[in-house]
XYZ file of C-alpha atoms in Angstrom:
596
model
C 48.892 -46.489 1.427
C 51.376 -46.401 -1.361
C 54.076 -43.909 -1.440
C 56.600 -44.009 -4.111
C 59.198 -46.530 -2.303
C 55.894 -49.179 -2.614
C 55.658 -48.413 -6.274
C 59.238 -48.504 -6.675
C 59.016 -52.130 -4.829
C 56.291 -52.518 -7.030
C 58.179 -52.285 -10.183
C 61.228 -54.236 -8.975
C 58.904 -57.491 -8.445
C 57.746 -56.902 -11.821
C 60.776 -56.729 -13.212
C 61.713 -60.083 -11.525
C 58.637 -61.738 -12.849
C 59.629 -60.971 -16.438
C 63.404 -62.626 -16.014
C 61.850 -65.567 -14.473
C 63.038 -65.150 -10.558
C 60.150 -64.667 -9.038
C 56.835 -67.148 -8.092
C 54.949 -65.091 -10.857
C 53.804 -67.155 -14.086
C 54.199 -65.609 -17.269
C 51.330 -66.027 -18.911
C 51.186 -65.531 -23.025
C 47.190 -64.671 -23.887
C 47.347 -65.904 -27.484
C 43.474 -66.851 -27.749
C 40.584 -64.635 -27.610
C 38.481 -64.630 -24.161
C 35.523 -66.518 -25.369
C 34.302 -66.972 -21.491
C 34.112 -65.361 -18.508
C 38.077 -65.112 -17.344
C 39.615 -63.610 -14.361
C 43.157 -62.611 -14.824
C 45.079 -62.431 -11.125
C 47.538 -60.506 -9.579
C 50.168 -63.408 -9.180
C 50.766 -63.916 -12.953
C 52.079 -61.432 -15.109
C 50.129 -61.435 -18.943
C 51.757 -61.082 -21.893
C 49.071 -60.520 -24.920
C 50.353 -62.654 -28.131
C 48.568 -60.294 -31.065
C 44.983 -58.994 -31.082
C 42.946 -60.203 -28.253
C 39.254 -59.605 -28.134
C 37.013 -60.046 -25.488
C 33.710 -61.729 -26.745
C 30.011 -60.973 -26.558
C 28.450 -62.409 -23.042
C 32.135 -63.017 -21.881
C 33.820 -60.639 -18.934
C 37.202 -60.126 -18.011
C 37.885 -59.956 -15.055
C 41.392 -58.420 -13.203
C 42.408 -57.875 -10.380
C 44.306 -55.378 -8.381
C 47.634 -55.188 -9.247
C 47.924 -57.283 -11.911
C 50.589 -56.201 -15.021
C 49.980 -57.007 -18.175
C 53.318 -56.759 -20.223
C 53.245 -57.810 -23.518
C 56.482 -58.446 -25.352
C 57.839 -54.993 -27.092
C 57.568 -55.142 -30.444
C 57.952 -52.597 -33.751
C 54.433 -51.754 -34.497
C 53.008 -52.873 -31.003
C 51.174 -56.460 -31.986
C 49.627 -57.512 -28.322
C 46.644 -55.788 -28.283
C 42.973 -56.225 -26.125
C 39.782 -55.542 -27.493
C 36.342 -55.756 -25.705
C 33.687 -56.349 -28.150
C 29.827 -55.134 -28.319
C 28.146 -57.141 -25.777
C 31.716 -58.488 -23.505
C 32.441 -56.772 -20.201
C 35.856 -55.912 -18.755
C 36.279 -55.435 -14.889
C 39.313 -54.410 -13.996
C 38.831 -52.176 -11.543
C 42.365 -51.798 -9.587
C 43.020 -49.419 -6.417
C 45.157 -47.009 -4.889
C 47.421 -49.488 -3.487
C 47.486 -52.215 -6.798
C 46.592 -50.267 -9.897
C 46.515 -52.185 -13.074
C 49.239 -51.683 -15.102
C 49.417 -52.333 -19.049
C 52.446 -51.884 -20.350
C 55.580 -53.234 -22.784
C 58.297 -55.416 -21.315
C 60.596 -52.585 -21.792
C 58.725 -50.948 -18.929
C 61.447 -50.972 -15.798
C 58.665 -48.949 -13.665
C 61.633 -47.129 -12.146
C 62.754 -44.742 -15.440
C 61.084 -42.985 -18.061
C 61.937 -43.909 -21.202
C 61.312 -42.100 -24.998
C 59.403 -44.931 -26.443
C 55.761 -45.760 -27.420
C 54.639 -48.156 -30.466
C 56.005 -50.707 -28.181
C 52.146 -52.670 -28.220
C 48.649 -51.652 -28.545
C 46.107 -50.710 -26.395
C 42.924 -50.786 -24.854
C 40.271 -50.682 -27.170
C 36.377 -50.876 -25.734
C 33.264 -51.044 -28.228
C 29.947 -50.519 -27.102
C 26.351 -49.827 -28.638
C 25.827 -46.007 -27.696
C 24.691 -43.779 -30.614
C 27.491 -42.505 -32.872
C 26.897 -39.993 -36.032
C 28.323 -41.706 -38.938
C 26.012 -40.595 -41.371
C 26.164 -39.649 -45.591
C 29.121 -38.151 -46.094
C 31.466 -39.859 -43.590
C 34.703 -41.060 -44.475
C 34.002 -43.749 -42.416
C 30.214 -44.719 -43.574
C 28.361 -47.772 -43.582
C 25.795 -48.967 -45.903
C 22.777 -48.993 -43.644
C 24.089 -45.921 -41.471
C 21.410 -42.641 -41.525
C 22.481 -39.032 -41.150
C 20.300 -39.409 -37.879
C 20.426 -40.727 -34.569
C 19.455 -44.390 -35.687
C 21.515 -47.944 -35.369
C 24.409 -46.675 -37.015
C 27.889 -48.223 -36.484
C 31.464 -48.236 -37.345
C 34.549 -49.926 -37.638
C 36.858 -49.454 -34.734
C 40.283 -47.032 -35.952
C 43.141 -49.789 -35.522
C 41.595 -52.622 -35.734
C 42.052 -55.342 -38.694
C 39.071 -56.806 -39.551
C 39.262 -60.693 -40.219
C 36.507 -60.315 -42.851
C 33.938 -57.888 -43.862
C 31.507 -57.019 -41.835
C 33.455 -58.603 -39.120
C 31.009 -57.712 -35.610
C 34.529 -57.913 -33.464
C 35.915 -54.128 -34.612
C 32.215 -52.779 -34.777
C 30.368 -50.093 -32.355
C 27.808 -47.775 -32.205
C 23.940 -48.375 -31.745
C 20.834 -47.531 -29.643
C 21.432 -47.985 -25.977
C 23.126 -44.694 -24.702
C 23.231 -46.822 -21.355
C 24.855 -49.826 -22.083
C 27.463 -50.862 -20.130
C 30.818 -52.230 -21.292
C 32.129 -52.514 -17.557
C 34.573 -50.971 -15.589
C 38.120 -49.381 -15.682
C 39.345 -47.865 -12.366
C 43.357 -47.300 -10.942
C 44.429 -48.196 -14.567
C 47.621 -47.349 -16.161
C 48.547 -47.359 -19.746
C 52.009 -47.013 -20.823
C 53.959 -47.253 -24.038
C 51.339 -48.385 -26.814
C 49.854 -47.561 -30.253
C 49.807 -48.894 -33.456
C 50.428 -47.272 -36.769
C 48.210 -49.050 -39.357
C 48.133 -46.209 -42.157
C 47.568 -42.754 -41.738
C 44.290 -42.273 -39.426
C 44.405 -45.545 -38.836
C 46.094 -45.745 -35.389
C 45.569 -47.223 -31.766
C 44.885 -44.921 -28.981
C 45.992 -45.441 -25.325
C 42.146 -45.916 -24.564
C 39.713 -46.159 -27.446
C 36.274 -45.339 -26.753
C 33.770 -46.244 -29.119
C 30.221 -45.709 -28.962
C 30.111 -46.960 -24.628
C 27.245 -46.015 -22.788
C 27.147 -43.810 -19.551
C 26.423 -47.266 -17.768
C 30.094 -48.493 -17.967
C 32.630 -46.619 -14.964
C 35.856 -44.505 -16.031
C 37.746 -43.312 -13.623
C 41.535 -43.389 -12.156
C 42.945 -43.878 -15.681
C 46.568 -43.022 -16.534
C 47.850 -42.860 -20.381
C 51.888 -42.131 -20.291
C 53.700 -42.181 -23.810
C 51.688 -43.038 -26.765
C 52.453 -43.091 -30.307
C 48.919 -41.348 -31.650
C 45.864 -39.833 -28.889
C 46.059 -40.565 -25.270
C 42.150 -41.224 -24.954
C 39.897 -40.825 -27.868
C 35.797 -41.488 -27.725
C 33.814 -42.268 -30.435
C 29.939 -40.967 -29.704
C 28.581 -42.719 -27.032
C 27.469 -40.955 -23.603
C 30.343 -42.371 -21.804
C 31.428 -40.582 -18.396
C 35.097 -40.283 -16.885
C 36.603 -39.092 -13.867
C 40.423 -38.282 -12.808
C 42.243 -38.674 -15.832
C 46.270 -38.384 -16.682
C 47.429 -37.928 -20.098
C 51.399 -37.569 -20.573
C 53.183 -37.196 -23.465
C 51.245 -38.726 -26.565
C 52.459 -38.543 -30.003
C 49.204 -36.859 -31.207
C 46.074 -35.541 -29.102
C 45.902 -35.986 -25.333
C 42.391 -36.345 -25.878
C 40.460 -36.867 -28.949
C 36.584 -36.626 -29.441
C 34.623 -37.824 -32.832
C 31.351 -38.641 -34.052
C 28.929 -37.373 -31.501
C 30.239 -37.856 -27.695
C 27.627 -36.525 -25.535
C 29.469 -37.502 -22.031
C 31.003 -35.419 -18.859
C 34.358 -35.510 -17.915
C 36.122 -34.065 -14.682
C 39.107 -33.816 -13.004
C 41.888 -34.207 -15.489
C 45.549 -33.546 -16.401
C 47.235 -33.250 -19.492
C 50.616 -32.987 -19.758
C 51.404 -32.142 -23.824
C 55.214 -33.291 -24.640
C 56.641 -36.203 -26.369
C 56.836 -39.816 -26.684
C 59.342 -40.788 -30.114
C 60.949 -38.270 -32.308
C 58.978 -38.160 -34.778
C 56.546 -35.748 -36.764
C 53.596 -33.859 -34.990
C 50.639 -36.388 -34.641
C 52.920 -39.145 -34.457
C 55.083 -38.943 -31.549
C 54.823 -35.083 -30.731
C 51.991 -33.744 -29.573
C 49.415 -32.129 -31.279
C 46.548 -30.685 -29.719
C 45.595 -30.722 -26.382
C 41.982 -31.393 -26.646
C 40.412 -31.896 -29.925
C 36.864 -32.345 -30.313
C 34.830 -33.471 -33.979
C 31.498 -33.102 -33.733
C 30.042 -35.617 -35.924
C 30.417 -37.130 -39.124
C 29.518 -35.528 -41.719
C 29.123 -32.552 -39.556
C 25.221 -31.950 -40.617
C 25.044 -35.359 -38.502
C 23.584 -36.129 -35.409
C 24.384 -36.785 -32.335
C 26.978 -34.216 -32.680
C 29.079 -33.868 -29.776
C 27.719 -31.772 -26.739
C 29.918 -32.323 -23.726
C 30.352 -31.125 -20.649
C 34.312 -30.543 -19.195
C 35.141 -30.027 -15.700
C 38.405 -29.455 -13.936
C 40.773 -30.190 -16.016
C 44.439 -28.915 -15.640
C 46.002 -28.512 -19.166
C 49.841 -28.194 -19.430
C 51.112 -27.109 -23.030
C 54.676 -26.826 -24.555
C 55.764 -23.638 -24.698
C 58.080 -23.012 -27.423
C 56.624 -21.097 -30.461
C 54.317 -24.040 -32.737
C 55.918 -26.314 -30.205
C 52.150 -27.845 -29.555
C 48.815 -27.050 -31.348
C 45.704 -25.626 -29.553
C 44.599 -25.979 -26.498
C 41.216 -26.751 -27.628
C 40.229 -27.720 -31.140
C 36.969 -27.086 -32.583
C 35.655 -29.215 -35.744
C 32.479 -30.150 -37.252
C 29.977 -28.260 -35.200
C 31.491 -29.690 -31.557
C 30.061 -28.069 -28.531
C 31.496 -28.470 -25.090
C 31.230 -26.477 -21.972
C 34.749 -26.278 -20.630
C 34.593 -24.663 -16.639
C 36.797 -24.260 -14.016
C 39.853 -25.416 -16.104
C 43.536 -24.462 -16.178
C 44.973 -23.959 -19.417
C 48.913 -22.437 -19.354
C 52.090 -22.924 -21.573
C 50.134 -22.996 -24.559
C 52.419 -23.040 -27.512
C 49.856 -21.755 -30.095
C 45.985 -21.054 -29.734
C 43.476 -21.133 -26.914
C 40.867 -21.552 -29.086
C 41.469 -22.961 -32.361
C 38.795 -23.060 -35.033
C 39.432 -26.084 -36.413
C 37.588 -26.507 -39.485
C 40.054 -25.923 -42.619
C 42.259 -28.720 -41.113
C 39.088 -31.392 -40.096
C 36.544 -31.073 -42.502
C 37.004 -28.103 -45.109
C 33.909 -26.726 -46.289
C 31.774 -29.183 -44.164
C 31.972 -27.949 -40.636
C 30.747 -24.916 -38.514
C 27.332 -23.843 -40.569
C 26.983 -26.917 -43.215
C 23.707 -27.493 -44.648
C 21.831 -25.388 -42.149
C 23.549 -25.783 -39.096
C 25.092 -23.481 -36.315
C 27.774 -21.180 -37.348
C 30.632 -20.984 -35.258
C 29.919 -18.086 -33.972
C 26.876 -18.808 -33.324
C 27.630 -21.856 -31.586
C 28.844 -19.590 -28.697
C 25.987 -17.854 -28.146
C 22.972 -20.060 -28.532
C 21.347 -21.688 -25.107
C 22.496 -24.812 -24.158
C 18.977 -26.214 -24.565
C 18.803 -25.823 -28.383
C 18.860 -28.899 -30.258
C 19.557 -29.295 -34.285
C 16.558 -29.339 -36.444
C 18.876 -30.433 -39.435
C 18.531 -34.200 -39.475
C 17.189 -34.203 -35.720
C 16.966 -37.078 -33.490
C 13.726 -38.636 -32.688
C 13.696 -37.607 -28.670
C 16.523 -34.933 -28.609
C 15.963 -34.197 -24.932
C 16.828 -37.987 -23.844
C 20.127 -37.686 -26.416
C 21.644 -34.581 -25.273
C 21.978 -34.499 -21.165
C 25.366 -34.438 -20.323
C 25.285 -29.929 -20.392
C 23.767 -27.531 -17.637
C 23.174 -23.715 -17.550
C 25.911 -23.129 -14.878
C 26.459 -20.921 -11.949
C 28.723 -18.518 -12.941
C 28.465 -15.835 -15.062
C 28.038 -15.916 -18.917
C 27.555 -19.652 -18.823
C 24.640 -21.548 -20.652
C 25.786 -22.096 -24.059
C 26.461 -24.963 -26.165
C 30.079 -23.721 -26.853
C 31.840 -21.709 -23.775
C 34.473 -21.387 -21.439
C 34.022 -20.230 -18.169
C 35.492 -19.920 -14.849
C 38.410 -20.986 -15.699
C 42.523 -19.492 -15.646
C 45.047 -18.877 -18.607
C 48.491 -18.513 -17.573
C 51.660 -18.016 -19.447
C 50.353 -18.459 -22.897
C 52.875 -16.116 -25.104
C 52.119 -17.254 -28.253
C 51.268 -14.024 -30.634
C 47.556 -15.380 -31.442
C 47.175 -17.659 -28.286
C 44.059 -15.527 -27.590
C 42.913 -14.360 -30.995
C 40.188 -16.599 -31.172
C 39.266 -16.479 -28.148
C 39.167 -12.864 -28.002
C 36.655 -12.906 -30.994
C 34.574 -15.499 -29.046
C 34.139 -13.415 -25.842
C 36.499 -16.236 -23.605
C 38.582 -13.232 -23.178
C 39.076 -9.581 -23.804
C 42.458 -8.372 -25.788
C 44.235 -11.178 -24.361
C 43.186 -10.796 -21.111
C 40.552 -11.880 -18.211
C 37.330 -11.453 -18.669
C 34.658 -10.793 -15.426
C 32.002 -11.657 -17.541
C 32.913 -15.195 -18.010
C 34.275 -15.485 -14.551
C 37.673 -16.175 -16.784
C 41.454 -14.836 -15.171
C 44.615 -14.326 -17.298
C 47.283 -13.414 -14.429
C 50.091 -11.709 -15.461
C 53.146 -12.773 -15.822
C 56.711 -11.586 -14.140
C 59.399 -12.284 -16.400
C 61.808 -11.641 -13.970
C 60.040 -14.314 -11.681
C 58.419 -16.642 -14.429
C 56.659 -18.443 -11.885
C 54.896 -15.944 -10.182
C 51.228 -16.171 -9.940
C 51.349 -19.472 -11.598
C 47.769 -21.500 -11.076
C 49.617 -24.719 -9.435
C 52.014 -24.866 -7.052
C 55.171 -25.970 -8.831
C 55.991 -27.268 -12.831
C 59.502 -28.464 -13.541
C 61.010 -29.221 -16.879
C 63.925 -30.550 -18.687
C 66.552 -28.308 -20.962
C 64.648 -27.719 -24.617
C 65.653 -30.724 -27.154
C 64.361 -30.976 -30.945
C 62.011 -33.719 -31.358
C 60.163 -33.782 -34.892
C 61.596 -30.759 -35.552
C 59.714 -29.203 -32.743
C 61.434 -27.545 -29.650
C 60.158 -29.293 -26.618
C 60.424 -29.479 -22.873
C 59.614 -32.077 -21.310
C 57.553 -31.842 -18.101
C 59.644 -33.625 -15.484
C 58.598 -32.258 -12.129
C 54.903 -31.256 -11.293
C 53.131 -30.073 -8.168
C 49.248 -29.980 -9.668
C 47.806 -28.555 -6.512
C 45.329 -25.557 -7.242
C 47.668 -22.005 -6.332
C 47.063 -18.079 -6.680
C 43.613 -17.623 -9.144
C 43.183 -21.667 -9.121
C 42.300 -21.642 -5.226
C 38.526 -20.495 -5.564
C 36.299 -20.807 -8.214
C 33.517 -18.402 -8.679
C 30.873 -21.290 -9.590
C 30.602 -24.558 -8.489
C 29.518 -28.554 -11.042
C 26.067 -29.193 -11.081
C 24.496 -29.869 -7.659
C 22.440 -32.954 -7.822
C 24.281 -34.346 -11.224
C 24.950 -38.264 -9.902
C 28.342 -37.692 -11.725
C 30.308 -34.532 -10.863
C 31.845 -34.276 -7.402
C 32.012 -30.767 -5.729
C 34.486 -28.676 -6.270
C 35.248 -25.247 -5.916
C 38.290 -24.428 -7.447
C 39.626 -24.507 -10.704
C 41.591 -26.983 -12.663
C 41.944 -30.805 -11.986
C 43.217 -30.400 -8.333
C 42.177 -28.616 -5.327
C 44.968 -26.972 -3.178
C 45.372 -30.081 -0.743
C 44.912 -32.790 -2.983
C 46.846 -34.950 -5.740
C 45.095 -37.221 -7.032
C 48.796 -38.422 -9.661
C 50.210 -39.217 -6.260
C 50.820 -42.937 -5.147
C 49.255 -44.997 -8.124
C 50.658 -43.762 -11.655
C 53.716 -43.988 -13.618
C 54.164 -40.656 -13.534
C 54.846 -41.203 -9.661
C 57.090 -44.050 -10.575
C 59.210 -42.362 -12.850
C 59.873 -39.291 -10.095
C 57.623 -36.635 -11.854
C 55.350 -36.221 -9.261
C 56.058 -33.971 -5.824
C 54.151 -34.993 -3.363
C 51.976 -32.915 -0.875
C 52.494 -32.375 2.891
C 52.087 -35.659 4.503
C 52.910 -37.779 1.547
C 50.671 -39.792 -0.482
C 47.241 -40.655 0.556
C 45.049 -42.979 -0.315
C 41.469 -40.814 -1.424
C 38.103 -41.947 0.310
C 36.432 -44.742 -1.520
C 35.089 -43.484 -5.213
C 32.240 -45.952 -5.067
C 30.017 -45.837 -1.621
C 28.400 -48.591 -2.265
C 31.468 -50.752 -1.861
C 30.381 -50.453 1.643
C 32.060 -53.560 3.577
C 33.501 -53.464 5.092
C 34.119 -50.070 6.253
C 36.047 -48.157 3.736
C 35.612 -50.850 0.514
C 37.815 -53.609 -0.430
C 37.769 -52.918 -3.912
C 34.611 -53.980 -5.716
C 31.383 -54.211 -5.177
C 29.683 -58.218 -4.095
C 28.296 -59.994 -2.248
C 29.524 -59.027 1.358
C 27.719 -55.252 0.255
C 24.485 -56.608 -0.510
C 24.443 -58.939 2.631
C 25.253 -55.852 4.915
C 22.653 -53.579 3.272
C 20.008 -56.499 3.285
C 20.876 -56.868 7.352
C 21.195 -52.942 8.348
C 17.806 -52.893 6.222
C 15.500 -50.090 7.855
C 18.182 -49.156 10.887
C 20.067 -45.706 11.237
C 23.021 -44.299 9.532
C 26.001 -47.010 8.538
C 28.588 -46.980 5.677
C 25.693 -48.336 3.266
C 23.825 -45.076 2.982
C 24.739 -43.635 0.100
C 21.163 -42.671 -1.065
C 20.240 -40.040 -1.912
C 23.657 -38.250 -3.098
C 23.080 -34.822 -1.604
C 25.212 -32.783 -3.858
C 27.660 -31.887 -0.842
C 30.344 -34.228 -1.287
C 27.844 -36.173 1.703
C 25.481 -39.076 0.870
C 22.076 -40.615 2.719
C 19.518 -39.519 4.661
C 19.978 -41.271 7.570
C 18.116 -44.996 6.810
C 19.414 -47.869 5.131
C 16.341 -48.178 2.046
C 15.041 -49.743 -0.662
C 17.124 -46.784 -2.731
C 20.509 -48.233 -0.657
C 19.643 -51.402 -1.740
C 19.098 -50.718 -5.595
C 22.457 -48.661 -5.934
C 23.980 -52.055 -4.525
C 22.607 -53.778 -7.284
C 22.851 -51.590 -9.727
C 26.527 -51.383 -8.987
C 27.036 -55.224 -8.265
């Protein structure tokens, strides 16, 4: 297990390895990864420019390796997987993977981002990035066909260069895996919209695993997906310069179990270094495109800044987006709930163009209608990642359900979302299972939805009044306990869960693996930090997982094959947080090769 004294250890042996005391190598990546390449654990990596990873090559790293490039104005290190490369760096509870600047003293937060770029994955999903995009390519349709794009941040070396291009026709390709990763201190600023993300997503395929992923201080979005059908699990999003996280050009993926923590990372103007919106989703480009988004949003815990204009909405609605949103936590808003979008993303092009939804519409129409303007060939295979729910007034392509909104003061925080049925005059709604506790002014805390938020005295950054989140106790509390409905049962992808937000009331999922822990934000629960059961069952041996998936797996399924119960049977998932049914199978023995 690793409590914060083993991350602080942690970060002092790091911090040896960059002056030279330690047995680490420094290692300067100056070449692109052309073949298969395994970074390790006992070097520390320091990427020398723009690094991509190359069709039919993986990368490979292990646990606990740190990749610290050298801090530079403009953040040049950079690493890029291309269409048709693989990254596996799937890290753990007790050696997470950390990407960072050599600034990074893993003991103190610091106001910085820019410092070096990011992680950028490309993949051959279907995007929208049709007639009408700013971003169009000859070739592209207004439909779901073989359409690509350039990647945002990325330089070409010539035109049509295939190294910054995704998009395509596999919704289940798989660009590898990212788990126990940490991302601190990146971006690049090429021109305006033309930035690096902490994690850029473009067009990846709901084959490739997300989950365990940490973005702290970064100069534009935390995460931002392009399209694709992409699927990620327990994410942690802390002060970025612009949207915690960003969604474009058809994403048709799940997400649950998330935290976003809106503040700052430079001081600098809104959208580039203080944050903008909390969520922000695009539909598709142009908007009369397809796929347009339709995304499903679980448990996330959204934490605003306060002050009056001091963040933008917590959810942003542009160019015909629709996304279920249930059993979320959205408090300390400083503007909107529910902001429609449109005049600032795409003008006269957005909710209603050429024949599509309106917005209002949007929010009452059955989650099983698909476009008929410029429609994909086999709609039903393109658009799976929604449900009808279990809670009242869920369904729709456009909702929020279930879910708590605490503390949100702003004069129009729940304007829109009064108009749109998420609430009623500013308050909770039975109908949509939705709760807006009051609040005591003379005990501001007071039927708060976690159990404890801490933050530093109010400071002007960008001209914005901001208070930085330095103490946090994410545990579900008061109207966050229970939840009134419950994530699909029998979805492969969503865990149960039956409270709202990204934490249930004995869990903390920040605690013993993030920078966040490092730097002293996090409080940890009753019995410290503890490491969670193993995310993947079919890393199987031994008992409990070692990390990955191999060899040692498929030789213990292939030898338990036909006996009773072991670690090994995961099949069939059973939708009750249990797995198998009580014989290792042939069904054991394909989800240990279909995870290998």
């Amino acid at each position: 297990m690793m409590n914060g004294k083993s991350l602080a250890l942690l970060g002092a042996a790091a911090t040896f390895a960059f002056a030279g005391v330690s047995n680490a190598a420094n290692i300067t990546v100056s070449s692109d990864v052309s073949v298969s390449t395994t970074w390790t654990a006992d070097n520390v990596y320091n990427l020398d420019g723009q690094i991509y990873v190359l069709p039919g090559a993986t990368l490979t790293i292990e646990p606990g390796t740190i990749v610290a490039t050298t801090a530079t104005a403009n953040g040049s290190g950079s690493l890029a997987i291309t269409r048709g490369a693989k990254i596996n760096a799937k890290g753990t509870f007790d050696a997470p993977i950390i990407f960072t600047s050599s600034n990074d003293d893993f003991v103190n937060w610091r106001e910085a981002a820019n410092e070096w770029g990011n992680i950028t994955i490309m993949g051959r999903g279907y995007i929208a990035n049709g007639v009408g995009s700013p971003n169009f390519i000859p070739g592209n349709t207004s439909t779901c066909g073989n359409n690509v794009a350039d990647m945002e941040g990325l330089t070409p070396d010539f035109a049509n260069d295939p190294n910054v291009r995704y998009g395509g026709t596999d919704d289940d390709d798989d660009s590898g895996c990212l788990e126990y990763v940490s991302i601190r201190y990146g971006g690049r600023v090429i021109g305006l919209g033309d930035e690096l993300n902490g994690l850029s997503l473009g067009g990846i395929g709901r084959g490739t695993d997300i989950n365990h992923i940490e973005i702290m201080n970064n100069v534009d979005d935390g995460i931002e997906i392009w399209g694709g059908t992409v699927n990620l699990k327990y994410v942690s999003i802390w002060n970025i310069g612009d949207d915690s996280f960003d969604v474009d050009q058809g994403w048709r993926g799940k997400a649950q179990f998330g935290l976003i923590v809106q503040g700052y990372s430079l001081d600098a103007s809104q959208g580039s270094g203080v944050g903008d919106n909390c969520i922000e989703t695009d539909g598709a480009e142009d908007s009369d495109s397809q796929p347009v988004t339709t995304a499903a949003i679980y448990n996330f815990t959204v934490i605003g800044q306060p002050a009056p204009g001091a963040g933008d909405g917590g959810t942003a609605w542009r160019a015909n987006a629709r996304v279920q949103y249930r059993q979320c936590i959205f408090m300390d808003l400083g503007e909107r709930l529910v902001r429609f979008d449109d005049l600032d993303g795409d003008g006269s092009q957005g909710y209603g163009f050429n024949g599509t939804l309106s917005w209002p519409a949007t929010w009452t129409t059955p989650y099983t209608a698909t476009s008929t303007v410029n429609p994909c060939s086999n709609p039903a295979a393109r658009y799976t990642a929604q449900s009808a729910g279990n809670a009242p007034g869920q369904g729709f392509l456009a909702e929020i359900t279930d879910s708590v909104f605490f503390r949100n003061l702003a004069s129009d925080a729940y304007t829109e979302s009064d108009a749109r049925g998420v609430t009623v005059a500013g308050g909770s709604n039975p109908a949509k299972a939705n709760v807006v506790p009051a609040v005591d002014f003379g005990n501001i805390d007071a039927n708060m939805p976690i159990v404890s938020l801490g933050r530093a005295a109010p400071v002007t950054k960008g001209g914005k009044t901001m208070l930085r989140v330095i103490s946090i106790d994410p545990r579900a509390a008061n109207d966050a306990v229970s939840s009134v409905g419950s994530p699909p049962a029998g979805d492969d992808f969503f865990s149960a869960a039956d409270y709202r937000g990204g934490f249930g009331p004995n869990e903390n999922w920040i605690c013993g693996w993030t920078a966040a822990e490092q730097y002293g934000f996090v409080v940890a629960p009753p019995g410290g930090c503890v490491a969670p059961a193993n995310p993947c069952p079919w890393d199987c041996a031994p008992d409990g997982g070692n990390g990955s998936v191999n060899i040692d797996d498929l030789l213990r399924v292939i030898n338990e094959f036909g006996t009773a119960s072991t670690a090994c049977d995961n099949a069939p998932d059973n939708g009750d947080g249990t797995f198998g049914n009580g014989t290792i199978n042939i069904d054991d023995l394909l989800g240990v090769i279909n995870n290998f």
